[in-house]
Amino acid sequence: MKNTFGSSVAVTIFGESHGAAVGAVLDGMAPGVAVDEGFIARQLELRRPFGAISTARREPDAFEIVSGVFEGKTTGTPLCILIRNTDANSAAYDRDLARPGHADYTARAKYHGFADYRGGGHFSGRVTAALVAVGAIALTALRGREIAVGTHIARCGGIADRGFADMDADIAVLAEKHFAVLDDARGEAMRAAIEAAAAEGDSVGGVLETAVTGLPTGVGEPWFDTLEGQLAHILFSIPAVKGVEFGDGFAMADLCGSACNDALCVENGIVRTASNHNGGINGGISNGMPLLLRCAVKPTPSIHKPQETVNLTTGERVELELGGRHDPAIVHRARAVVDSAVALTLCDALALRFGTDYLAGK
Amino acid sequence: MKNTFGSSVAVTIFGESHGAAVGAVLDGMAPGVAVDEGFIARQLELRRPFGAISTARREPDAFEIVSGVFEGKTTGTPLCILIRNTDANSAAYDRDLARPGHADYTARAKYHGFADYRGGGHFSGRVTAALVAVGAIALTALRGREIAVGTHIARCGGIADRGFADMDADIAVLAEKHFAVLDDARGEAMRAAIEAAAAEGDSVGGVLETAVTGLPTGVGEPWFDTLEGQLAHILFSIPAVKGVEFGDGFAMADLCGSACNDALCVENGIVRTASNHNGGINGGISNGMPLLLRCAVKPTPSIHKPQETVNLTTGERVELELGGRHDPAIVHRARAVVDSAVALTLCDALALRFGTDYLAGK
Amino acid sequence: MKNTFGSSVAVTIFGESHGAAVGAVLDGMAPGVAVDEGFIARQLELRRPFGAISTARREPDAFEIVSGVFEGKTTGTPLCILIRNTDANSAAYDRDLARPGHADYTARAKYHGFADYRGGGHFSGRVTAALVAVGAIALTALRGREIAVGTHIARCGGIADRGFADMDADIAVLAEKHFAVLDDARGEAMRAAIEAAAAEGDSVGGVLETAVTGLPTGVGEPWFDTLEGQLAHILFSIPAVKGVEFGDGFAMADLCGSACNDALCVENGIVRTASNHNGGINGGISNGMPLLLRCAVKPTPSIHKPQETVNLTTGERVELELGGRHDPAIVHRARAVVDSAVALTLCDALALRFGTDYLAGK
Amino acid sequence: MKNTFGSSVAVTIFGESHGAAVGAVLDGMAPGVAVDEGFIARQLELRRPFGAISTARREPDAFEIVSGVFEGKTTGTPLCILIRNTDANSAAYDRDLARPGHADYTARAKYHGFADYRGGGHFSGRVTAALVAVGAIALTALRGREIAVGTHIARCGGIADRGFADMDADIAVLAEKHFAVLDDARGEAMRAAIEAAAAEGDSVGGVLETAVTGLPTGVGEPWFDTLEGQLAHILFSIPAVKGVEFGDGFAMADLCGSACNDALCVENGIVRTASNHNGGINGGISNGMPLLLRCAVKPTPSIHKPQETVNLTTGERVELELGGRHDPAIVHRARAVVDSAVALTLCDALALRFGTDYLAGK
């Protein structure tokens, strides 16, 4: 479905980096969910570039709710949010020069040169602002059921954050942080690594780790709409994500079954597992334990070092030196996008399982 | 869509491990594709357990093509394949004991005890036999366009295979191998590791790496139906897959942009990249380079060591010692499933891009 | 989605008239619904040709439940039913002669001659047997919520049945009838008209009228998945259906608003409408009144009179005289198919609205 | 999919009658299609109320293309159009009084009172302005392949227009007409009938008949995505449509097969049918003849005569006398909506059949 994702709760996105606006339509969200414009603004702020570790393009991200909200609450009908572009500068972009690591060449192959090439057009990470805006409403809806979502920068520039410990507390702390790490000292080291890369005209990547607490058991499908499959489907849309894993993920490949199985037990009458190597999902379905997933974020492809490329019209070899304003890292900004993508997907899975009123407000 | 995946070319699966049969409906496949029953049988054989490294359950996997084939070719209308179960032994399964690492508990939470629990029922890897059968037809259709798919065991039991080198040649060699490694000596070491784990009543996991050559440029979508997202969606359905990555994947998280960007160049008038860190995909769309992806396969959860679990009806604590016949590893068997899942997804993406006749036979 | 219909509850069909079998996969049906094989057989019998008013092809319609039923109840996982073909006679079919009013020519245009042409192949009404088989389970699931579905032959051969009066009683009576009319005398006249057409080598059409009682309010969507739109979507799949209307339908085109609006009132604390011109649906959503819809069924295109056509290979003009065994009317047989299609669609709409457990058995 | 319709080419709608705006996202449209703002404005004008036969609410329908157009052509990425509401007057609407024939009560049942009730909110025909805007682009794309779509008022207020004769010429003439009839004298009679109904505070309905020429053969599916089913699905979304028929439709119910079958012949090497009782579709697939369909449009439910209803909060009986500005007929305005809905659906079916470049501009 291209720019629409989800079945019972679905999001449709539109817009280009240097066009009039980016936006999203959130459809199927339950009625009566409180729409807190301050919280939407806060989530957009978490995605917004800041300081020396981000691009100098500074969009205010003023948003307009065009439909779907009445008297401060969701109506249950499509909610459209529009975010105008105001600080676009197209001078640095050349229609014919494909930037390595970007979608410029594949966009040309698919759209035959009609796509808006400026700033990556519809391929730009700018579009994720719209996802974050509607994702804020999804996060609010989940909170109404005491489901919490939080993401931290598990790795960046070769430096590892500590892992989740007291998950609900950690998620609460992360919600307050612009640079989402659980250990601030390591966060400082990460920022230094980003700045060092920036100083060389280079960029760094990282890993984002997301936890979800409070998700009921029995959500998801054995085939093909496993929770893992649905979440990975949307997460790979986030520009620069090149890997997704759940629970212990790739690390399980080198372990024995006896080290990966989660023993079952009963706590306060509820079935739990003693460990959580499977990240809260068995057979594609939530088991009541916290969901745990990680996304690999490749280093931003926009770097200032000279790179080999070709002129897409003439086929000539070109040595490209990118001007413009670019992020030396996006992993810290992508974190708000991951939270939103996860929240939207869970809203859909919950509505499919328990009906469209499950997340409804009072 | 639960048990249906794909849009223009879609597959629907059904069946339980100890029921009458497993099967699949392949819908939307182009007409005129030769259906070679010998090749289907061969693909099923690649998935079938063998030797000391697999379960003792030995299904002949005799299949029946129920519809959609006429005079040896696909008709263009739904193709149903049925594979009867003949060697099921339900004695070892207990309705109330949730096996750790399995879906027994989540199945109970979702289906309230009505699901067939024997051998994991519909959650069983047995269902992948049906995927492999229709996947064989998808692989044939792709070959008609000179698109080749191949998967090797990149890691197993802590031992690494060599990587892809001459991809088309490597893919051709893998097609002949029951235990799909590129370096047979390392393959022997992997098999020894599996047997060692089996001797201890334990199991091992691994990593499968898949290459696709010949895929045209311009296939896939920027949002949400990126090639990565579509492939990951189906790959996470394969039981035990807990991670999926493309190109250099998680390794990119620790690298700089200058080490991850693929410089563009022109070879014989065609735009190529000098390296392939992005695994043939930029912005969700194929760039004409080989597709490269890896799946993390967790160790088989069915182990013979004692494990803690609970009786799902009484809530009592139980020490479980699994009898029955189990695989000490499935990574070598899952390889045929990954090939099939990838092939089916690419057939769908190609039909969406170039129309329903793109893969049609003559 | 071609041969798959539905979202939360979906049906996938396969098979050809003269192939090995026809069948269907019912996916997403709630667990615990009693599967009464006698009732499935009965529904198939209602669709089966009988007497002088039907084709002489007599399929026993023995069905096999391949998956999805355990201990007599639905498991919640895909339920596949297979119905073998046993009485096919392909001698009367010519690959190159397009029968007027049939899909022979369009099948050739779409599938380039690879489709099974015998008996119409996958286009055959024979495939509806599979819909009826899984539809029986949908009807059972609805009865568990006291939702009843019934269809009568409102017109046939120019003769009109009486309309619905006491709907629940009428639906109960129709369930017992092979030739589904509310007024048996008019039914006799219809059958005489069918026989008269048959005697001339011709065929007749008709109108089927369906009522649904007990449907809760608030089911359906304002756009695009209106109840009308979803129902019409599947109903137009039934071969020979060329029109669908709801409530007073086309008759409303000539009336004034004051004659079409249904005044609201309260009965026993429940909002009702005094009349039901809108057929139980306003704004695409159920209003708690009985659903009322009608399908126009064109006369069977297989007639024995000489007809003009062309040889699809040579392009030559041909005067066609169909041999073979054909139905002079299918409207009485299509009735069971309409019941099934309506029931499947409502199960889907209810599961989307109220969750996947809404129709679950105990 | 609620507010999204289509698969390869999809439209998503949003907005409420008295909210900030209505709008639509057109996704998957081929790149390079010329976007003529004058033509969009013209199509919106055809939908706009005018004269004594329409509501006094007069929206200028100034639209903004927010995304998806670059240098005057479609980019291939999502195209969002926004139409601001400027002339809304909410004073005449009462939150608690369900207007008979409207969706007020069903909206309350579904959205628990959170939906915007003013002017029908998201249920309002106002939303169709957005469909018309993106439909204009679909119509342009089809014209690039010499596919023409046109709709006339076949009946209104009991008066019949003449049928289509020279279809391409008739479609061309209709494109110029605000009140779309083929016979102007009958059009005058229809307008008189509308005015007469308006004078009594009542309303009238009608029938819209649509023709499509130039559609290639082989488009559509046998099950479930028949051309009829796909078109009906979207057409029933248009407020007030309560019936849809193809070819001779309901009239075929009373005819013999020999009067309904279309004899095949060859003209200039192309297979055609001598008549077109089946409306250009056999077995759900286009046969190369003109598509012909009709929609029954019920009389506008907003009438000024006193009506019985209930207060949805108190349950009290109320005699309702609607104030506000209402259409005594909408059939003449709905015509532009039907053209758009048909065009969007055909773009989707063509892209699915022939690939996403089929409608691409140069």
CSV table of N, CA, C and O in Angstrom, one decimal, chain C residues 126-180:
chain,number,residue,atom,x,y,z
C,126,ARG,N,-19.1,-23.2,-10.4
C,126,ARG,CA,-18.7,-24.4,-9.6
C,126,ARG,C,-17.9,-23.9,-8.4
C,126,ARG,O,-18.0,-24.5,-7.3
C,127,VAL,N,-17.1,-22.9,-8.6
C,127,VAL,CA,-16.2,-22.4,-7.5
C,127,VAL,C,-17.1,-21.9,-6.3
C,127,VAL,O,-16.6,-21.9,-5.2
C,128,THR,N,-18.3,-21.5,-6.6
C,128,THR,CA,-19.2,-21.0,-5.5
C,128,THR,C,-19.5,-22.1,-4.5
C,128,THR,O,-19.9,-21.7,-3.4
C,129,ALA,N,-19.3,-23.3,-4.9
C,129,ALA,CA,-19.6,-24.4,-3.9
C,129,ALA,C,-18.6,-24.2,-2.7
C,129,ALA,O,-19.0,-24.4,-1.5
C,130,ALA,N,-17.4,-23.8,-3.0
C,130,ALA,CA,-16.4,-23.6,-1.9
C,130,ALA,C,-16.8,-22.4,-1.0
C,130,ALA,O,-16.7,-22.5,0.2
C,131,LEU,N,-17.4,-21.4,-1.7
C,131,LEU,CA,-17.9,-20.2,-0.9
C,131,LEU,C,-19.0,-20.7,0.0
C,131,LEU,O,-19.1,-20.2,1.2
C,132,VAL,N,-19.9,-21.5,-0.5
C,132,VAL,CA,-21.0,-22.0,0.3
C,132,VAL,C,-20.6,-22.8,1.5
C,132,VAL,O,-21.1,-22.7,2.6
C,133,ALA,N,-19.5,-23.6,1.3
C,133,ALA,CA,-19.1,-24.5,2.4
C,133,ALA,C,-18.5,-23.6,3.5
C,133,ALA,O,-18.9,-23.9,4.7
C,134,VAL,N,-17.7,-22.7,3.2
C,134,VAL,CA,-17.1,-21.8,4.3
C,134,VAL,C,-18.2,-20.9,4.8
C,134,VAL,O,-18.2,-20.5,6.0
C,135,GLY,N,-19.1,-20.5,3.9
C,135,GLY,CA,-20.2,-19.6,4.3
C,135,GLY,C,-21.1,-20.2,5.4
C,135,GLY,O,-21.6,-19.6,6.2
C,136,ALA,N,-21.2,-21.6,5.3
C,136,ALA,CA,-22.0,-22.3,6.3
C,136,ALA,C,-21.4,-22.0,7.7
C,136,ALA,O,-22.2,-21.8,8.7
C,137,ILE,N,-20.1,-22.0,7.8
C,137,ILE,CA,-19.5,-21.7,9.1
C,137,ILE,C,-19.7,-20.3,9.5
C,137,ILE,O,-19.9,-20.0,10.7
C,138,ALA,N,-19.6,-19.4,8.6
C,138,ALA,CA,-19.9,-18.0,8.9
C,138,ALA,C,-21.4,-17.8,9.4
C,138,ALA,O,-21.6,-17.1,10.3
C,139,LEU,N,-22.3,-18.5,8.7
C,139,LEU,CA,-23.7,-18.4,9.2
C,139,LEU,C,-23.9,-19.0,10.6
C,139,LEU,O,-24.6,-18.4,11.4
C,140,THR,N,-23.2,-20.0,10.9
C,140,THR,CA,-23.2,-20.6,12.2
C,140,THR,C,-22.6,-19.6,13.3
C,140,THR,O,-23.2,-19.4,14.3
C,141,ALA,N,-21.5,-19.0,12.9
C,141,ALA,CA,-20.9,-18.0,13.8
C,141,ALA,C,-21.9,-16.9,14.1
C,141,ALA,O,-22.0,-16.4,15.2
C,142,LEU,N,-22.6,-16.4,13.0
C,142,LEU,CA,-23.5,-15.3,13.2
C,142,LEU,C,-24.7,-15.7,14.1
C,142,LEU,O,-25.2,-15.0,14.9
C,143,ARG,N,-25.2,-17.0,13.9
C,143,ARG,CA,-26.3,-17.4,14.7
C,143,ARG,C,-25.9,-17.4,16.2
C,143,ARG,O,-26.8,-17.2,17.0
C,144,GLY,N,-24.6,-17.6,16.5
C,144,GLY,CA,-24.2,-17.6,17.9
C,144,GLY,C,-24.4,-16.2,18.5
C,144,GLY,O,-24.5,-16.1,19.7
C,145,ARG,N,-24.6,-15.2,17.7
C,145,ARG,CA,-24.9,-13.8,18.1
C,145,ARG,C,-26.3,-13.4,17.8
C,145,ARG,O,-26.7,-12.2,17.7
C,146,GLU,N,-27.1,-14.5,17.4
C,146,GLU,CA,-28.5,-14.3,17.0
C,146,GLU,C,-28.7,-13.3,15.8
C,146,GLU,O,-29.6,-12.5,15.8
C,147,ILE,N,-27.8,-13.5,14.9
C,147,ILE,CA,-27.9,-12.8,13.6
C,147,ILE,C,-28.3,-13.8,12.6
C,147,ILE,O,-27.6,-14.8,12.4
C,148,ALA,N,-29.4,-13.5,11.9
C,148,ALA,CA,-29.9,-14.5,10.9
C,148,ALA,C,-29.9,-13.9,9.5
C,148,ALA,O,-30.1,-12.7,9.3
C,149,VAL,N,-29.6,-14.7,8.6
C,149,VAL,CA,-29.4,-14.3,7.2
C,149,VAL,C,-30.3,-15.2,6.3
C,149,VAL,O,-30.3,-16.4,6.5
C,150,GLY,N,-31.1,-14.6,5.4
C,150,GLY,CA,-32.0,-15.4,4.6
C,150,GLY,C,-32.2,-14.7,3.2
C,150,GLY,O,-32.3,-13.5,3.2
C,151,THR,N,-32.3,-15.5,2.2
C,151,THR,CA,-32.5,-15.0,0.8
C,151,THR,C,-33.7,-15.7,0.1
C,151,THR,O,-33.7,-17.0,0.2
C,152,HIS,N,-34.5,-14.9,-0.5
C,152,HIS,CA,-35.5,-15.6,-1.3
C,152,HIS,C,-35.5,-15.1,-2.8
C,152,HIS,O,-34.8,-14.1,-3.1
C,153,ILE,N,-36.1,-15.9,-3.7
C,153,ILE,CA,-36.1,-15.5,-5.1
C,153,ILE,C,-37.3,-14.5,-5.2
C,153,ILE,O,-38.4,-14.8,-5.3
C,154,ALA,N,-36.9,-13.2,-5.3
C,154,ALA,CA,-37.9,-12.2,-5.3
C,154,ALA,C,-38.6,-12.1,-6.7
C,154,ALA,O,-39.7,-11.7,-6.8
C,155,ARG,N,-37.8,-12.4,-7.7
C,155,ARG,CA,-38.4,-12.5,-9.1
C,155,ARG,C,-37.7,-13.6,-9.8
C,155,ARG,O,-36.5,-13.8,-9.6
C,156,CYS,N,-38.4,-14.2,-10.7
C,156,CYS,CA,-37.8,-15.2,-11.6
C,156,CYS,C,-38.7,-15.4,-12.8
C,156,CYS,O,-39.9,-15.6,-12.6
C,157,GLY,N,-38.2,-15.3,-14.0
C,157,GLY,CA,-39.0,-15.5,-15.2
C,157,GLY,C,-40.2,-14.6,-15.3
C,157,GLY,O,-41.2,-14.9,-15.8
C,158,GLY,N,-40.0,-13.4,-14.7
C,158,GLY,CA,-41.1,-12.4,-14.7
C,158,GLY,C,-42.1,-12.5,-13.6
C,158,GLY,O,-43.0,-11.7,-13.5
C,159,ILE,N,-41.9,-13.5,-12.8
C,159,ILE,CA,-42.9,-13.7,-11.7
C,159,ILE,C,-42.3,-13.2,-10.3
C,159,ILE,O,-41.1,-13.5,-10.0
C,160,ALA,N,-43.1,-12.5,-9.6
C,160,ALA,CA,-42.6,-11.9,-8.3
C,160,ALA,C,-43.1,-12.8,-7.1
C,160,ALA,O,-44.2,-13.2,-7.1
C,161,ASP,N,-42.2,-13.0,-6.2
C,161,ASP,CA,-42.6,-13.6,-4.9
C,161,ASP,C,-43.1,-12.5,-4.0
C,161,ASP,O,-43.0,-11.3,-4.3
C,162,ARG,N,-43.8,-12.8,-2.9
C,162,ARG,CA,-44.2,-11.8,-2.0
C,162,ARG,C,-42.9,-11.3,-1.3
C,162,ARG,O,-41.9,-12.0,-1.2
C,163,GLY,N,-43.0,-10.2,-0.7
C,163,GLY,CA,-41.8,-9.6,0.1
C,163,GLY,C,-41.7,-10.2,1.5
C,163,GLY,O,-42.6,-10.9,1.9
C,164,PHE,N,-40.6,-9.9,2.2
C,164,PHE,CA,-40.5,-10.3,3.5
C,164,PHE,C,-41.6,-9.7,4.4
C,164,PHE,O,-42.0,-8.5,4.2
C,165,ALA,N,-42.1,-10.4,5.3
C,165,ALA,CA,-43.1,-9.9,6.3
C,165,ALA,C,-42.5,-10.1,7.7
C,165,ALA,O,-41.8,-9.2,8.2
C,166,ASP,N,-42.8,-11.2,8.3
C,166,ASP,CA,-42.2,-11.4,9.6
C,166,ASP,C,-40.8,-12.0,9.3
C,166,ASP,O,-40.7,-13.2,9.0
C,167,MET,N,-39.8,-11.2,9.4
C,167,MET,CA,-38.6,-11.5,8.9
C,167,MET,C,-37.9,-12.8,9.5
C,167,MET,O,-37.4,-13.6,8.8
C,168,ASP,N,-37.9,-12.8,10.8
C,168,ASP,CA,-37.2,-14.0,11.4
C,168,ASP,C,-37.9,-15.3,11.0
C,168,ASP,O,-37.3,-16.3,10.7
C,169,ALA,N,-39.2,-15.2,11.0
C,169,ALA,CA,-40.0,-16.4,10.7
C,169,ALA,C,-39.8,-16.7,9.2
C,169,ALA,O,-39.6,-17.9,8.8
C,170,ASP,N,-39.8,-15.7,8.3
C,170,ASP,CA,-39.5,-16.0,6.9
C,170,ASP,C,-38.1,-16.6,6.7
C,170,ASP,O,-38.0,-17.5,5.9
C,171,ILE,N,-37.1,-16.1,7.4
C,171,ILE,CA,-35.8,-16.6,7.2
C,171,ILE,C,-35.7,-18.1,7.6
C,171,ILE,O,-35.1,-18.9,7.0
C,172,ALA,N,-36.4,-18.4,8.7
C,172,ALA,CA,-36.5,-19.7,9.2
C,172,ALA,C,-37.1,-20.7,8.2
C,172,ALA,O,-36.6,-21.8,7.9
C,173,VAL,N,-38.2,-20.2,7.6
C,173,VAL,CA,-38.9,-21.0,6.6
C,173,VAL,C,-38.0,-21.2,5.3
C,173,VAL,O,-37.9,-22.3,4.8
C,174,LEU,N,-37.3,-20.2,4.9
C,174,LEU,CA,-36.4,-20.3,3.7
C,174,LEU,C,-35.3,-21.3,3.9
C,174,LEU,O,-34.9,-22.0,3.0
C,175,ALA,N,-34.8,-21.4,5.2
C,175,ALA,CA,-33.7,-22.3,5.4
C,175,ALA,C,-34.1,-23.7,5.1
C,175,ALA,O,-33.3,-24.6,4.9
C,176,GLU,N,-35.4,-24.0,5.1
C,176,GLU,CA,-35.9,-25.4,4.9
C,176,GLU,C,-36.2,-25.6,3.4
C,176,GLU,O,-36.5,-26.8,3.0
C,177,LYS,N,-36.1,-24.6,2.6
C,177,LYS,CA,-36.6,-24.8,1.2
C,177,LYS,C,-35.5,-24.9,0.2
C,177,LYS,O,-34.6,-24.1,0.2
C,178,HIS,N,-35.6,-25.8,-0.7
C,178,HIS,CA,-34.7,-26.0,-1.8
C,178,HIS,C,-34.9,-24.9,-2.9
C,178,HIS,O,-33.9,-24.4,-3.4
C,179,PHE,N,-36.1,-24.6,-3.1
C,179,PHE,CA,-36.5,-23.5,-4.1
C,179,PHE,C,-37.0,-22.4,-3.2
C,179,PHE,O,-38.2,-22.4,-2.8
C,180,ALA,N,-36.2,-21.4,-3.0
C,180,ALA,CA,-36.5,-20.4,-1.8
C,180,ALA,C,-37.4,-19.3,-2.2
C,180,ALA,O,-37.0,-18.2,-2.6
